[in-house]
PDB file of C-alpha atoms in Angstrom:
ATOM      1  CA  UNK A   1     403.429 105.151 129.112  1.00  0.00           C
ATOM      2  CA  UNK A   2     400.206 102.884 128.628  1.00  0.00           C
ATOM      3  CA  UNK A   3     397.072 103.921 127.558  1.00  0.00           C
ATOM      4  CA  UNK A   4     395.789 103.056 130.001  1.00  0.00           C
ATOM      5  CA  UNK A   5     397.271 104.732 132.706  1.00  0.00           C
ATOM      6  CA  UNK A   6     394.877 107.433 134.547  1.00  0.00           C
ATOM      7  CA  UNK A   7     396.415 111.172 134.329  1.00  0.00           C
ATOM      8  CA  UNK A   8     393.485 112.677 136.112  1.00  0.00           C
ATOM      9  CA  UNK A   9     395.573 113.567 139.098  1.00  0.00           C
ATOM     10  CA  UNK A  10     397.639 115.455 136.713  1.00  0.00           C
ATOM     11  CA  UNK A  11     394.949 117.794 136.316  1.00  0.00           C
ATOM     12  CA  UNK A  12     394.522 119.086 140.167  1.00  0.00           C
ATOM     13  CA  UNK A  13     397.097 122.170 140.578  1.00  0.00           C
ATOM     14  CA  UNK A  14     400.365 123.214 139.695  1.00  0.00           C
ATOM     15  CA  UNK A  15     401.441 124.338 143.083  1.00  0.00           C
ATOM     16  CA  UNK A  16     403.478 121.122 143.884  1.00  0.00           C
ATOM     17  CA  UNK A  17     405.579 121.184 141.116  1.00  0.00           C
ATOM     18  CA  UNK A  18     406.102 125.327 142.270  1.00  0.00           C
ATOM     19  CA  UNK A  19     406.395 124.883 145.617  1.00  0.00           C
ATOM     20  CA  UNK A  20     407.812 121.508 146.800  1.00  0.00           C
ATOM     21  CA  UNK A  21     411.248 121.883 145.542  1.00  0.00           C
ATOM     22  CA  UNK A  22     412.655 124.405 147.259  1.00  0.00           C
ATOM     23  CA  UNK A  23     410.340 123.873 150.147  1.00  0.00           C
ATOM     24  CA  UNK A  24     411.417 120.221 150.573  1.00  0.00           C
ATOM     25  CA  UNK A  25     414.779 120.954 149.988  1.00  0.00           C
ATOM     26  CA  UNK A  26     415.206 123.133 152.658  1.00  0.00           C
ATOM     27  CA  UNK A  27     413.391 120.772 155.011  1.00  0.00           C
ATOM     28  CA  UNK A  28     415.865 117.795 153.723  1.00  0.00           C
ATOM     29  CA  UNK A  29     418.989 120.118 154.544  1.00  0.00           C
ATOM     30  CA  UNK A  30     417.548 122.750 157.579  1.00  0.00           C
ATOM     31  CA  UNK A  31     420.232 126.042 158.141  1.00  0.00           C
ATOM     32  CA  UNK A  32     420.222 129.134 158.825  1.00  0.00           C
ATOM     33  CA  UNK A  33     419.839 130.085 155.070  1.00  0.00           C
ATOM     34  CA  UNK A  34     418.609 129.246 151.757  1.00  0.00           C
ATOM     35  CA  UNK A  35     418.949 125.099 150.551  1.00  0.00           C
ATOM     36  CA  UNK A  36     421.961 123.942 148.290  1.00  0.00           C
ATOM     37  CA  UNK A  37     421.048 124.838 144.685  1.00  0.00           C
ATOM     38  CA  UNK A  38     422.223 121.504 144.070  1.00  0.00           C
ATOM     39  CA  UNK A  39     419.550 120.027 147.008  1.00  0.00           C
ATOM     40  CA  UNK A  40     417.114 122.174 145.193  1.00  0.00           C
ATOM     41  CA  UNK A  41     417.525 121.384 141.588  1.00  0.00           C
ATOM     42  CA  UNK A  42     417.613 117.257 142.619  1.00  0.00           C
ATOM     43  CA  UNK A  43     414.033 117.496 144.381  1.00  0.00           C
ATOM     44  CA  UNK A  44     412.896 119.763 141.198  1.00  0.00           C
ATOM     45  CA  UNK A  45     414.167 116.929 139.001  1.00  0.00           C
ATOM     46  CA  UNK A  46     412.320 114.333 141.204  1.00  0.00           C
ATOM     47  CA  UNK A  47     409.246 116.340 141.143  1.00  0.00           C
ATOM     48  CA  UNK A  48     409.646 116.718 137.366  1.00  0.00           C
ATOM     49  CA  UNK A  49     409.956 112.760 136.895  1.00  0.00           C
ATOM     50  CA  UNK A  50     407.309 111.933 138.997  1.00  0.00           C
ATOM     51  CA  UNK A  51     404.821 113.992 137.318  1.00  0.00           C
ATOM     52  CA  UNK A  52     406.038 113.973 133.463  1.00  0.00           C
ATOM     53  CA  UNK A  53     406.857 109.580 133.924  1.00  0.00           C
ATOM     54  CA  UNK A  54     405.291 108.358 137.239  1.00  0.00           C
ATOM     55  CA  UNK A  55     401.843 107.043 138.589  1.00  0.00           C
ATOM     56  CA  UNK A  56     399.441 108.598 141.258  1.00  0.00           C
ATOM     57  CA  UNK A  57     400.292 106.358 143.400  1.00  0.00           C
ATOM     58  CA  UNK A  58     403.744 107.427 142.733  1.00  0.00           C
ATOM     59  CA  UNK A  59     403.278 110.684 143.250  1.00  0.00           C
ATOM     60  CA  UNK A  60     401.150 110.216 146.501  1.00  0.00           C
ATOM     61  CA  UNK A  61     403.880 108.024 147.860  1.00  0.00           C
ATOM     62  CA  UNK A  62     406.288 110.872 147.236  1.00  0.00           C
ATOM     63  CA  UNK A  63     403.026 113.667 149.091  1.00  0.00           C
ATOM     64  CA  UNK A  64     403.410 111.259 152.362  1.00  0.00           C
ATOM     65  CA  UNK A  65     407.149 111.536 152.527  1.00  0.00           C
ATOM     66  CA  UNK A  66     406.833 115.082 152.146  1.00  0.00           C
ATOM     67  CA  UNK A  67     404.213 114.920 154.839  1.00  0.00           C
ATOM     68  CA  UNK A  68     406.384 112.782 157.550  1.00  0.00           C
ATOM     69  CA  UNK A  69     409.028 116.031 156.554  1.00  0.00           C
ATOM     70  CA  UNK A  70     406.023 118.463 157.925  1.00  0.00           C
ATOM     71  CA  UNK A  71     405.457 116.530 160.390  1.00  0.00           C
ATOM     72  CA  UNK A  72     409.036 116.354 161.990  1.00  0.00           C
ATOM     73  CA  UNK A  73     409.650 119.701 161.529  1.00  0.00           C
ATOM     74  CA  UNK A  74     406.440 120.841 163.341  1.00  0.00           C
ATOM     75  CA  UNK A  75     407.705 118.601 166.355  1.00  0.00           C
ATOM     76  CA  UNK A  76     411.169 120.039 165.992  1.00  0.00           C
ATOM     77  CA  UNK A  77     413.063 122.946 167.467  1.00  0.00           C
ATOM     78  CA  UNK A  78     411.600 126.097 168.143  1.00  0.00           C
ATOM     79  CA  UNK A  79     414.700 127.453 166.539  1.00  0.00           C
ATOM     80  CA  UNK A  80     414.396 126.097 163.159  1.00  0.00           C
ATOM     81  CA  UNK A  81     412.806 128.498 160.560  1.00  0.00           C
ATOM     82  CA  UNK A  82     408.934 127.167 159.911  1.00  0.00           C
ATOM     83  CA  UNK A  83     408.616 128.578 157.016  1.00  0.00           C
ATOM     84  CA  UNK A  84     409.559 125.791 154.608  1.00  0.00           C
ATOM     85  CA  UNK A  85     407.441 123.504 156.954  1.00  0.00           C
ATOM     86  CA  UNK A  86     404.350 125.515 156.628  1.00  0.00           C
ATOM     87  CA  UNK A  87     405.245 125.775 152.966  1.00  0.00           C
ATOM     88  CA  UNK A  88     405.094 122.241 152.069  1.00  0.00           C
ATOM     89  CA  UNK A  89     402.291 121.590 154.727  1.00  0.00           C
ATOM     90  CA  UNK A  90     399.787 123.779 153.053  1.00  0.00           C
ATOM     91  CA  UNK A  91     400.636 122.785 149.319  1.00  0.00           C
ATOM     92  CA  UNK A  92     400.139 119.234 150.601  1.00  0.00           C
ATOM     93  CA  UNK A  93     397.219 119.793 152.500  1.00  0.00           C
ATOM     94  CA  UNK A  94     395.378 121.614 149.555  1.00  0.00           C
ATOM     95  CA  UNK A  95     396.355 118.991 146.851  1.00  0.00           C
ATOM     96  CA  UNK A  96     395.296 116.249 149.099  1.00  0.00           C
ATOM     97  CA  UNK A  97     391.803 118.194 149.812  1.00  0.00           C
ATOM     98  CA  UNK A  98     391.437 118.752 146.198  1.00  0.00           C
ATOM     99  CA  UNK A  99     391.539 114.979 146.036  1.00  0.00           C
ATOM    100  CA  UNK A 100     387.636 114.400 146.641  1.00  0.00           C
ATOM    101  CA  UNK A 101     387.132 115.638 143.386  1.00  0.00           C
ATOM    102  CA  UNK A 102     388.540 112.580 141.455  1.00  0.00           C
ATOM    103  CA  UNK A 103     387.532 109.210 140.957  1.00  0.00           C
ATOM    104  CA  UNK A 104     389.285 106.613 143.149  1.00  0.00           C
ATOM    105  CA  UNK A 105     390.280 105.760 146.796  1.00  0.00           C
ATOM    106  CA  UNK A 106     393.178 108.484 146.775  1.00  0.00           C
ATOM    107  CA  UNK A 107     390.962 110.927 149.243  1.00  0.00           C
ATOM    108  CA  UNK A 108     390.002 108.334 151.475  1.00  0.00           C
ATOM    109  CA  UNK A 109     393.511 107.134 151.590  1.00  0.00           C
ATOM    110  CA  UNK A 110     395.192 110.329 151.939  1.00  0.00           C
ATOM    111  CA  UNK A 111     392.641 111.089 155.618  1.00  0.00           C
ATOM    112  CA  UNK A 112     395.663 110.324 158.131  1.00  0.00           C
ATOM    113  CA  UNK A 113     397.688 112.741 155.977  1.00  0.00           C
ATOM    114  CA  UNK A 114     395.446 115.102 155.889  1.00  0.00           C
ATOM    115  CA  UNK A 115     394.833 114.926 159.969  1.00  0.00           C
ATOM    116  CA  UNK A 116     398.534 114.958 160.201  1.00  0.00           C
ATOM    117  CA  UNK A 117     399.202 117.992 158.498  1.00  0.00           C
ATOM    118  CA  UNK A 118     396.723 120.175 159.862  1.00  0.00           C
ATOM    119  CA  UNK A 119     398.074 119.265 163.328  1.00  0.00           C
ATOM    120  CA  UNK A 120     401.621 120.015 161.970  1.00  0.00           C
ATOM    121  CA  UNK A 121     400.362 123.356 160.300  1.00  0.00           C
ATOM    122  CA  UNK A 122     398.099 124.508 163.647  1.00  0.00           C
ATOM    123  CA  UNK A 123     401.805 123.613 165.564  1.00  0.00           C
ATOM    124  CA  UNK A 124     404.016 125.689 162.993  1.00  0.00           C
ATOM    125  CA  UNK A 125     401.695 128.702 162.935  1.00  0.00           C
ATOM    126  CA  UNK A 126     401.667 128.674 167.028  1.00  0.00           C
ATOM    127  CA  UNK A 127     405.523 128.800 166.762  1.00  0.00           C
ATOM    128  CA  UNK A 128     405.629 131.983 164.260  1.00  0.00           C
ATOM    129  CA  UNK A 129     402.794 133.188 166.525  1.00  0.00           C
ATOM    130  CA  UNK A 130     404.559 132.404 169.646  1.00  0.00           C
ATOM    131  CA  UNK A 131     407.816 133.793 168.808  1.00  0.00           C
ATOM    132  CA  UNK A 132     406.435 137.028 167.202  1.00  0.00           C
ATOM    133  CA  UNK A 133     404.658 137.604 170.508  1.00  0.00           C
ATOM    134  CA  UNK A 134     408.352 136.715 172.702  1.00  0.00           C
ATOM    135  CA  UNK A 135     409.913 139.045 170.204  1.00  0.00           C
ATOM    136  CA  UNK A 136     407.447 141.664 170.472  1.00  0.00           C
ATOM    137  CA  UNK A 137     407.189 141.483 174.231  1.00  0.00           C
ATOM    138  CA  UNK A 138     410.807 141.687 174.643  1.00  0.00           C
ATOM    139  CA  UNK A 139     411.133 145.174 172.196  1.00  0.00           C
ATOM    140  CA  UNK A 140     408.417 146.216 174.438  1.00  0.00           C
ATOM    141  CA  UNK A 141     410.444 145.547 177.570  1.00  0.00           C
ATOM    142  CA  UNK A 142     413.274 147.251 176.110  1.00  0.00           C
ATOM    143  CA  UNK A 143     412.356 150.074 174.433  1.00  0.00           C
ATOM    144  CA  UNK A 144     408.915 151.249 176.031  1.00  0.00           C
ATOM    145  CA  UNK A 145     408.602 153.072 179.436  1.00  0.00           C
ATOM    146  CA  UNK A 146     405.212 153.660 180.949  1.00  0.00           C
ATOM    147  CA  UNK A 147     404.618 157.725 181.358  1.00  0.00           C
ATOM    148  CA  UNK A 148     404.435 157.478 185.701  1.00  0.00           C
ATOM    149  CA  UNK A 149     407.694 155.948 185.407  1.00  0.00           C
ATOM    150  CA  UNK A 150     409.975 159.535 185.501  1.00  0.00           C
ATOM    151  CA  UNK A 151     413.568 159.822 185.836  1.00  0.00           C
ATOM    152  CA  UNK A 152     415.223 160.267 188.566  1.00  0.00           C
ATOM    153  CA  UNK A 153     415.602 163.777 189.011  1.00  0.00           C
ATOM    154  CA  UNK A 154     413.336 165.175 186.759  1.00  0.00           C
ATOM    155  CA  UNK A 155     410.160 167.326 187.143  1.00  0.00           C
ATOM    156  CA  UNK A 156     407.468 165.373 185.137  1.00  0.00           C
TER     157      UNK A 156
END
C-alpha cells in the first residue's frame, strides 16, 4: 500500500461492509429463502478485500455493480422478495450521498447512480406497498362481511 494512496473514503460508514454481503448475495442467487452461506461468505470476503487492500475507485466500481443488481431487481418480478433489493439500494444510496463530504470527483461521478437507485428504491417500496395492499384487500374479501349483509334465514 503506498503512501500515498487516499483512505478518506474509508472513513464514511460501516454499513457496506454490514450490509452488502448478505444483501448482494441474495440478489446474485434470488430464492425463496436465505443465500448460500458459501454465496455469502465469498461477497463478505470481496467486501473485506476491497476495503482492507483496494482503491476508491475500486470500491466505487464494486457500489455500481451493486447498483445495476438494484436496479434489475426493481424491474424484476413482482414475485421476487424486495427486501435484499431495498437493502442494498439504501446502503448504496446513503454511502454515495455521504460522498459530498470528501474531496474529489467521486459525488459528481456517482449522480447517475444515485438517480438510479432512488428510482429503483421508489419502485421496490411500491411493490411491498402494492402487495401489502392486494394481500390486505384479499383477507378483507375473505374474512370480513358488512353488518346489512345477514344470513339467510336469520332474524338480524
Amino acid at each position: 500500500m503506498s503512501a500515498r494512496r487516499s483512505l478518506v473514503w474509508l472513513g464514511l460508514t460501516p454499513e457496506p461492509e454490514q450490509e452488502l454481503p448478505a444483501a448482494v448475495a441474495a440478489l446474485r442467487a434470488p430464492s425463496d429463502g436465505r443465500p448460500p452461506r458459501a454465496l455469502v461468505a465469498a461477497e463478505r470476503r470481496r467486501v473485506e478485500r476491497l476495503v482492507l487492500r483496494g482503491t476508491q475507485h475500486g470500491w466505487l466500481r464494486y457500489l455500481s455493480e451493486v447498483t445495476d443488481l438494484v436496479v434489475r431487481a426493481a424491474e424484476g418480478s413482482a414475485a421476487t422478495d424486495p427486501r435484499p433489493a431495498r437493502v442494498a439500494g439504501e446502503v448504496v444510496l446513503d454511502h454515495h450521498r455521504m460522498l459530498i463530504g470528501l474531496p474529489g470527483t467521486a459525488y459528481a461521478r456517482t449522480a447517475t447512480q444515485r438517480r438510479d437507485l432512488e428510482r429503483a428504491l421508489a419502485r421496490l417500496h411500491h411493490v411491498r406497498h402494492a402487495s401489502r395492499r392486494d394481500h390486505t384487500s384479499h383477507s378483507d374479501h375473505t374474512s370480513h362481511r358488512e353488518p346489512s349483509q345477514s344470513e339467510p334465514g336469520s332474524t338480524t
